[in-house]
PDB file of C-alpha atoms in Angstrom:
ATOM      1  CA  MET Z   1     -12.936  11.748  25.304  1.00 53.00           C
ATOM      2  CA  LEU Z   2      -9.216  11.118  25.813  1.00 55.00           C
ATOM      3  CA  ILE Z   3      -9.643   7.425  24.990  1.00 62.00           C
ATOM      4  CA  ALA Z   4     -11.337   8.374  21.720  1.00 66.00           C
ATOM      5  CA  MET Z   5      -8.424  10.693  20.906  1.00 73.00           C
ATOM      6  CA  HIS Z   6      -5.989   7.818  21.435  1.00 82.00           C
ATOM      7  CA  TYR Z   7      -8.038   5.649  19.061  1.00 85.00           C
ATOM      8  CA  LEU Z   8      -7.887   8.404  16.446  1.00 86.00           C
ATOM      9  CA  ARG Z   9      -4.111   8.668  16.772  1.00 90.00           C
ATOM     10  CA  LEU Z  10      -3.706   4.901  16.453  1.00 93.00           C
ATOM     11  CA  ALA Z  11      -6.003   4.784  13.416  1.00 94.00           C
ATOM     12  CA  ALA Z  12      -4.054   7.618  11.771  1.00 94.00           C
ATOM     13  CA  LEU Z  13      -0.762   5.833  12.482  1.00 96.00           C
ATOM     14  CA  LEU Z  14      -1.970   2.532  11.019  1.00 97.00           C
ATOM     15  CA  LEU Z  15      -3.462   4.192   7.956  1.00 97.00           C
ATOM     16  CA  GLY Z  16      -0.308   6.226   7.376  1.00 97.00           C
ATOM     17  CA  ALA Z  17       1.842   3.098   7.546  1.00 98.00           C
ATOM     18  CA  TRP Z  18      -0.483   1.341   5.093  1.00 98.00           C
ATOM     19  CA  LEU Z  19      -0.438   4.173   2.555  1.00 97.00           C
ATOM     20  CA  CYS Z  20       3.290   4.898   2.824  1.00 97.00           C
ATOM     21  CA  GLY Z  21       4.172   1.223   2.520  1.00 97.00           C
ATOM     22  CA  SER Z  22       2.000   0.843  -0.581  1.00 97.00           C
ATOM     23  CA  LEU Z  23       3.536   3.874  -2.271  1.00 97.00           C
ATOM     24  CA  PHE Z  24       7.056   2.740  -1.406  1.00 97.00           C
ATOM     25  CA  THR Z  25       6.437  -0.772  -2.751  1.00 96.00           C
ATOM     26  CA  MET Z  26       5.009   0.592  -5.998  1.00 95.00           C
ATOM     27  CA  MET Z  27       8.004   2.895  -6.443  1.00 96.00           C
ATOM     28  CA  VAL Z  28      10.594   0.193  -5.732  1.00 96.00           C
ATOM     29  CA  SER Z  29       8.984  -2.488  -7.931  1.00 93.00           C
ATOM     30  CA  THR Z  30       8.763  -0.072 -10.871  1.00 92.00           C
ATOM     31  CA  ARG Z  31      12.290   1.184 -10.339  1.00 93.00           C
ATOM     32  CA  ASN Z  32      13.714  -2.344 -10.311  1.00 92.00           C
ATOM     33  CA  PHE Z  33      12.594  -2.989 -13.901  1.00 87.00           C
ATOM     34  CA  THR Z  34      13.805   0.426 -15.057  1.00 91.00           C
ATOM     35  CA  ALA Z  35      17.209  -0.241 -13.512  1.00 89.00           C
ATOM     36  CA  VAL Z  36      17.651  -3.350 -15.685  1.00 86.00           C
ATOM     37  CA  ASP Z  37      17.288  -1.395 -18.935  1.00 85.00           C
ATOM     38  CA  GLU Z  38      19.454   1.457 -17.653  1.00 86.00           C
ATOM     39  CA  MET Z  39      22.220  -0.938 -16.666  1.00 83.00           C
ATOM     40  CA  LEU Z  40      22.151  -2.698 -20.047  1.00 82.00           C
ATOM     41  CA  LEU Z  41      22.249   0.592 -21.955  1.00 83.00           C
ATOM     42  CA  SER Z  42      25.178   1.939 -19.940  1.00 83.00           C
ATOM     43  CA  PRO Z  43      26.920  -0.997 -18.243  1.00 80.00           C
ATOM     44  CA  LYS Z  44      29.976  -0.552 -16.083  1.00 78.00           C
ATOM     45  CA  PRO Z  45      33.243  -1.328 -17.892  1.00 77.00           C
ATOM     46  CA  ASN Z  46      33.865  -4.514 -15.901  1.00 74.00           C
ATOM     47  CA  LEU Z  47      30.391  -5.824 -16.840  1.00 74.00           C
ATOM     48  CA  ALA Z  48      30.219  -4.731 -20.463  1.00 74.00           C
ATOM     49  CA  GLU Z  49      32.247  -7.663 -21.820  1.00 74.00           C
ATOM     50  CA  GLN Z  50      30.262 -10.218 -19.819  1.00 74.00           C
ATOM     51  CA  ILE Z  51      26.981  -8.775 -21.062  1.00 73.00           C
ATOM     52  CA  GLU Z  52      28.185  -8.820 -24.662  1.00 73.00           C
ATOM     53  CA  SER Z  53      29.349 -12.425 -24.307  1.00 73.00           C
ATOM     54  CA  LEU Z  54      25.849 -13.401 -23.161  1.00 70.00           C
ATOM     55  CA  ARG Z  55      24.269 -11.185 -25.817  1.00 74.00           C
ATOM     56  CA  ARG Z  56      22.137  -8.291 -24.721  1.00 71.00           C
ATOM     57  CA  GLU Z  57      18.634  -9.733 -25.109  1.00 75.00           C
ATOM     58  CA  PRO Z  58      19.273 -13.005 -23.224  1.00 79.00           C
ATOM     59  CA  ALA Z  59      20.972 -10.966 -20.509  1.00 79.00           C
ATOM     60  CA  ARG Z  60      17.958  -8.671 -20.337  1.00 79.00           C
ATOM     61  CA  GLN Z  61      15.581 -11.635 -20.065  1.00 82.00           C
ATOM     62  CA  PHE Z  62      17.674 -13.158 -17.278  1.00 83.00           C
ATOM     63  CA  LEU Z  63      17.850  -9.910 -15.301  1.00 86.00           C
ATOM     64  CA  ARG Z  64      14.146  -9.176 -15.741  1.00 85.00           C
ATOM     65  CA  HIS Z  65      13.347 -12.698 -14.543  1.00 87.00           C
ATOM     66  CA  LEU Z  66      15.478 -12.075 -11.454  1.00 90.00           C
ATOM     67  CA  VAL Z  67      13.689  -8.767 -10.835  1.00 92.00           C
ATOM     68  CA  THR Z  68      10.325 -10.507 -11.269  1.00 91.00           C
ATOM     69  CA  LEU Z  69      11.235 -12.998  -8.536  1.00 92.00           C
ATOM     70  CA  GLN Z  70      12.415 -10.229  -6.218  1.00 94.00           C
ATOM     71  CA  ASN Z  71       9.363  -8.047  -6.839  1.00 95.00           C
ATOM     72  CA  THR Z  72       6.990 -10.970  -6.348  1.00 95.00           C
ATOM     73  CA  ALA Z  73       8.559 -11.843  -2.998  1.00 96.00           C
ATOM     74  CA  MET Z  74       8.491  -8.197  -1.904  1.00 97.00           C
ATOM     75  CA  ILE Z  75       4.862  -7.681  -2.932  1.00 97.00           C
ATOM     76  CA  GLU Z  76       3.686 -10.909  -1.329  1.00 97.00           C
ATOM     77  CA  ASN Z  77       5.419 -10.015   1.953  1.00 98.00           C
ATOM     78  CA  TRP Z  78       3.957  -6.511   1.840  1.00 98.00           C
ATOM     79  CA  GLU Z  79       0.483  -7.906   1.225  1.00 98.00           C
ATOM     80  CA  ARG Z  80       0.855 -10.083   4.336  1.00 98.00           C
ATOM     81  CA  ALA Z  81       1.885  -7.002   6.303  1.00 98.00           C
ATOM     82  CA  GLN Z  82      -1.158  -5.164   4.932  1.00 98.00           C
ATOM     83  CA  PHE Z  83      -3.422  -7.870   6.351  1.00 98.00           C
ATOM     84  CA  ALA Z  84      -2.096  -7.101   9.831  1.00 98.00           C
ATOM     85  CA  LEU Z  85      -2.409  -3.336   9.320  1.00 98.00           C
ATOM     86  CA  GLY Z  86      -5.889  -3.668   7.832  1.00 98.00           C
ATOM     87  CA  ILE Z  87      -7.235  -5.835  10.643  1.00 97.00           C
ATOM     88  CA  LEU Z  88      -5.806  -3.541  13.317  1.00 97.00           C
ATOM     89  CA  LEU Z  89      -7.179  -0.477  11.525  1.00 96.00           C
ATOM     90  CA  MET Z  90     -10.683  -1.945  11.237  1.00 95.00           C
ATOM     91  CA  LEU Z  91     -10.678  -2.931  14.915  1.00 94.00           C
ATOM     92  CA  THR Z  92      -9.472   0.530  15.919  1.00 94.00           C
ATOM     93  CA  LEU Z  93     -12.172   2.234  13.874  1.00 92.00           C
ATOM     94  CA  PHE Z  94     -14.849  -0.166  15.122  1.00 91.00           C
ATOM     95  CA  PHE Z  95     -14.107   0.393  18.807  1.00 88.00           C
ATOM     96  CA  GLY Z  96     -12.885   3.981  18.643  1.00 81.00           C
ATOM     97  CA  LEU Z  97     -15.464   5.809  16.540  1.00 71.00           C
ATOM     98  CA  GLU Z  98     -19.029   6.273  17.684  1.00 63.00           C
ATOM     99  CA  SER Z  99     -20.030   8.123  14.508  1.00 62.00           C
ATOM    100  CA  LYS Z 100     -18.996   8.475  10.864  1.00 76.00           C
ATOM    101  CA  PRO Z 101     -19.271   4.773  10.006  1.00 88.00           C
ATOM    102  CA  TRP Z 102     -18.107   5.544   6.469  1.00 92.00           C
ATOM    103  CA  LEU Z 103     -14.521   5.453   7.746  1.00 94.00           C
ATOM    104  CA  LEU Z 104     -14.964   1.827   8.760  1.00 94.00           C
ATOM    105  CA  VAL Z 105     -16.751   1.053   5.477  1.00 95.00           C
ATOM    106  CA  PHE Z 106     -13.816   2.489   3.517  1.00 97.00           C
ATOM    107  CA  ALA Z 107     -11.376   0.387   5.542  1.00 97.00           C
ATOM    108  CA  VAL Z 108     -13.434  -2.748   4.828  1.00 97.00           C
ATOM    109  CA  VAL Z 109     -13.426  -1.969   1.080  1.00 98.00           C
ATOM    110  CA  MET Z 110      -9.644  -1.463   1.178  1.00 98.00           C
ATOM    111  CA  PHE Z 111      -9.265  -4.795   2.944  1.00 98.00           C
ATOM    112  CA  ALA Z 112     -11.501  -6.495   0.347  1.00 98.00           C
ATOM    113  CA  ALA Z 113      -9.343  -5.036  -2.446  1.00 98.00           C
ATOM    114  CA  LEU Z 114      -6.278  -6.414  -0.681  1.00 98.00           C
ATOM    115  CA  CYS Z 115      -7.847  -9.881  -0.512  1.00 98.00           C
ATOM    116  CA  LEU Z 116      -8.553  -9.724  -4.251  1.00 98.00           C
ATOM    117  CA  GLN Z 117      -4.963  -8.760  -4.943  1.00 98.00           C
ATOM    118  CA  HIS Z 118      -3.389 -11.392  -2.711  1.00 97.00           C
ATOM    119  CA  TRP Z 119      -5.475 -14.421  -3.637  1.00 97.00           C
ATOM    120  CA  GLN Z 120      -6.468 -13.679  -7.238  1.00 97.00           C
ATOM    121  CA  LEU Z 121      -4.272 -11.123  -8.981  1.00 98.00           C
ATOM    122  CA  THR Z 122      -0.786 -11.540  -7.521  1.00 97.00           C
ATOM    123  CA  PRO Z 123      -0.575 -15.344  -8.076  1.00 97.00           C
ATOM    124  CA  GLN Z 124      -1.656 -14.967 -11.713  1.00 96.00           C
ATOM    125  CA  ILE Z 125       0.738 -12.089 -12.336  1.00 96.00           C
ATOM    126  CA  ALA Z 126       3.621 -14.012 -10.768  1.00 94.00           C
ATOM    127  CA  GLN Z 127       2.915 -17.161 -12.758  1.00 92.00           C
ATOM    128  CA  LEU Z 128       2.543 -15.408 -16.116  1.00 93.00           C
ATOM    129  CA  SER Z 129       5.537 -13.124 -15.508  1.00 89.00           C
ATOM    130  CA  ARG Z 130       7.852 -16.026 -14.718  1.00 84.00           C
ATOM    131  CA  MET Z 131       6.679 -17.883 -17.805  1.00 85.00           C
ATOM    132  CA  LEU Z 132       7.047 -14.945 -20.183  1.00 84.00           C
ATOM    133  CA  ASP Z 133      10.385 -13.777 -18.747  1.00 74.00           C
ATOM    134  CA  VAL Z 134      12.053 -17.035 -19.762  1.00 66.00           C
ATOM    135  CA  THR Z 135      10.436 -17.235 -23.204  1.00 67.00           C
ATOM    136  CA  ALA Z 136      13.282 -16.702 -25.626  1.00 52.00           C
ATOM    137  CA  THR Z 137      11.241 -16.505 -28.831  1.00 56.00           C
ATOM    138  CA  GLY Z 138       8.920 -13.749 -27.703  1.00 59.00           C
ATOM    139  CA  ALA Z 139       5.841 -13.721 -25.535  1.00 59.00           C
ATOM    140  CA  PRO Z 140       2.708 -15.431 -26.901  1.00 73.00           C
ATOM    141  CA  PRO Z 141       0.213 -12.634 -27.668  1.00 82.00           C
ATOM    142  CA  ALA Z 142      -2.624 -14.250 -25.702  1.00 88.00           C
ATOM    143  CA  GLU Z 143      -0.485 -14.756 -22.585  1.00 89.00           C
ATOM    144  CA  GLN Z 144       0.954 -11.243 -22.805  1.00 88.00           C
ATOM    145  CA  THR Z 145      -2.558  -9.829 -23.084  1.00 93.00           C
ATOM    146  CA  ARG Z 146      -3.649 -11.794 -20.018  1.00 95.00           C
ATOM    147  CA  LEU Z 147      -0.656 -10.469 -18.073  1.00 94.00           C
ATOM    148  CA  ASN Z 148      -1.418  -6.900 -19.126  1.00 94.00           C
ATOM    149  CA  ASN Z 149      -5.029  -7.321 -18.035  1.00 97.00           C
ATOM    150  CA  TYR Z 150      -3.988  -8.643 -14.627  1.00 97.00           C
ATOM    151  CA  HIS Z 151      -1.541  -5.770 -14.224  1.00 96.00           C
ATOM    152  CA  SER Z 152      -4.302  -3.296 -15.085  1.00 97.00           C
ATOM    153  CA  ALA Z 153      -6.672  -4.914 -12.588  1.00 98.00           C
ATOM    154  CA  TYR Z 154      -4.003  -4.783  -9.903  1.00 97.00           C
ATOM    155  CA  ALA Z 155      -3.301  -1.129 -10.642  1.00 96.00           C
ATOM    156  CA  ILE Z 156      -7.007  -0.294 -10.435  1.00 97.00           C
ATOM    157  CA  THR Z 157      -7.406  -2.012  -7.057  1.00 98.00           C
ATOM    158  CA  GLU Z 158      -4.284  -0.246  -5.801  1.00 98.00           C
ATOM    159  CA  ILE Z 159      -5.659   3.125  -6.920  1.00 97.00           C
ATOM    160  CA  VAL Z 160      -8.936   2.320  -5.141  1.00 97.00           C
ATOM    161  CA  LYS Z 161      -7.041   1.493  -1.956  1.00 98.00           C
ATOM    162  CA  LEU Z 162      -4.926   4.643  -2.119  1.00 97.00           C
ATOM    163  CA  GLY Z 163      -7.921   6.838  -2.982  1.00 98.00           C
ATOM    164  CA  LEU Z 164     -10.044   5.517  -0.136  1.00 98.00           C
ATOM    165  CA  GLY Z 165      -7.074   5.714   2.208  1.00 97.00           C
ATOM    166  CA  GLY Z 166      -6.522   9.354   1.272  1.00 97.00           C
ATOM    167  CA  LEU Z 167     -10.181  10.181   1.956  1.00 96.00           C
ATOM    168  CA  MET Z 168      -9.948   8.360   5.285  1.00 95.00           C
ATOM    169  CA  ALA Z 169      -6.855  10.351   6.194  1.00 95.00           C
ATOM    170  CA  LEU Z 170      -8.716  13.603   5.526  1.00 95.00           C
ATOM    171  CA  GLY Z 171     -11.682  12.381   7.572  1.00 91.00           C
ATOM    172  CA  LEU Z 172      -9.473  11.403  10.508  1.00 90.00           C
ATOM    173  CA  ALA Z 173      -7.615  14.735  10.364  1.00 88.00           C
ATOM    174  CA  LYS Z 174     -10.877  16.730  10.415  1.00 86.00           C
ATOM    175  CA  ARG Z 175     -12.254  14.576  13.213  1.00 76.00           C
ATOM    176  CA  ARG Z 176      -9.120  15.021  15.281  1.00 65.00           C
ATOM    177  CA  ARG Z 177      -9.227  18.805  14.886  1.00 67.00           C
ATOM    178  CA  HIS Z 178     -12.906  18.781  15.859  1.00 60.00           C
ATOM    179  CA  ARG Z 179     -12.217  16.733  18.987  1.00 55.00           C
ATOM    180  CA  SER Z 180      -9.271  18.970  19.898  1.00 52.00           C
ATOM    181  CA  ARG Z 181     -11.519  22.030  19.753  1.00 52.00           C
ATOM    182  CA  ARG Z 182     -14.121  20.267  21.908  1.00 52.00           C
ATOM    183  CA  VAL Z 183     -11.511  19.373  24.516  1.00 44.00           C
ATOM    184  CA  GLU Z 184     -10.161  22.932  24.535  1.00 47.00           C
ATOM    185  CA  GLY Z 185     -13.703  24.262  24.860  1.00 49.00           C
ATOM    186  CA  GLU Z 186     -14.440  22.016  27.815  1.00 48.00           C
ATOM    187  CA  ILE Z 187     -11.221  23.111  29.511  1.00 44.00           C
ATOM    188  CA  ASP Z 188     -12.118  26.780  28.958  1.00 47.00           C
ATOM    189  CA  MET Z 189     -15.563  26.169  30.445  1.00 50.00           C
ATOM    190  CA  ILE Z 190     -13.981  24.697  33.559  1.00 48.00           C
ATOM    191  CA  ASP Z 191     -11.506  27.576  33.825  1.00 51.00           C
ATOM    192  CA  ASP Z 192     -14.234  30.189  33.362  1.00 52.00           C
ATOM    193  CA  ALA Z 193     -16.728  28.583  35.756  1.00 52.00           C
ATOM    194  CA  ASP Z 194     -18.029  30.670  38.648  1.00 52.00           C
ATOM    195  CA  HIS Z 195     -16.631  29.204  41.858  1.00 51.00           C
ATOM    196  CA  SER Z 196     -17.491  32.158  44.058  1.00 51.00           C
ATOM    197  CA  HIS Z 197     -19.716  29.951  46.270  1.00 50.00           C
ATOM    198  CA  ILE Z 198     -16.589  27.942  47.115  1.00 52.00           C
ATOM    199  CA  ASN Z 199     -14.121  30.793  47.432  1.00 53.00           C
ATOM    200  CA  GLY Z 200     -16.522  32.831  49.530  1.00 48.00           C
TER     201      GLY Z 200
END
């Protein structure tokens, strides 16, 4: 019983790290692009002249290209970290849960979504983003549409991961409370047992 409780705690820890890391990465990557536009609209006095000398739109393209490179590196590194978290989580659920196999199924689906992101979506998004960020005459409509579609697919898979992870978190929390009550009940049974034949 205690070993199972330790597995539940480890699974909850791994899942929490996975979900928090995903939310943090989404927030930072979005904020990085917003910061470029905010800085160009209200630049610091010591940067205003340099931005004007470069002209605003070329400066924006340069900064967005830099942000694209940074975001791509961050997302790729986070995806590699997710592989480690996902494998450990699936192993923990496989060896630590004797019932409710849906928790393991959800973890496998999350891991499959991660594989799709890392090997299919992220490389295409990175390639198209780099190409369009340095296009001075405007993005070709077909390429921009492809990029938007890849972004939408990535967002959908991320929502699937977060949704399944949230359901898993609820399932683990309920299971932990249930096990805690069982342990407390077993302790009460031992405390309330009739030992009069021993005590005389």
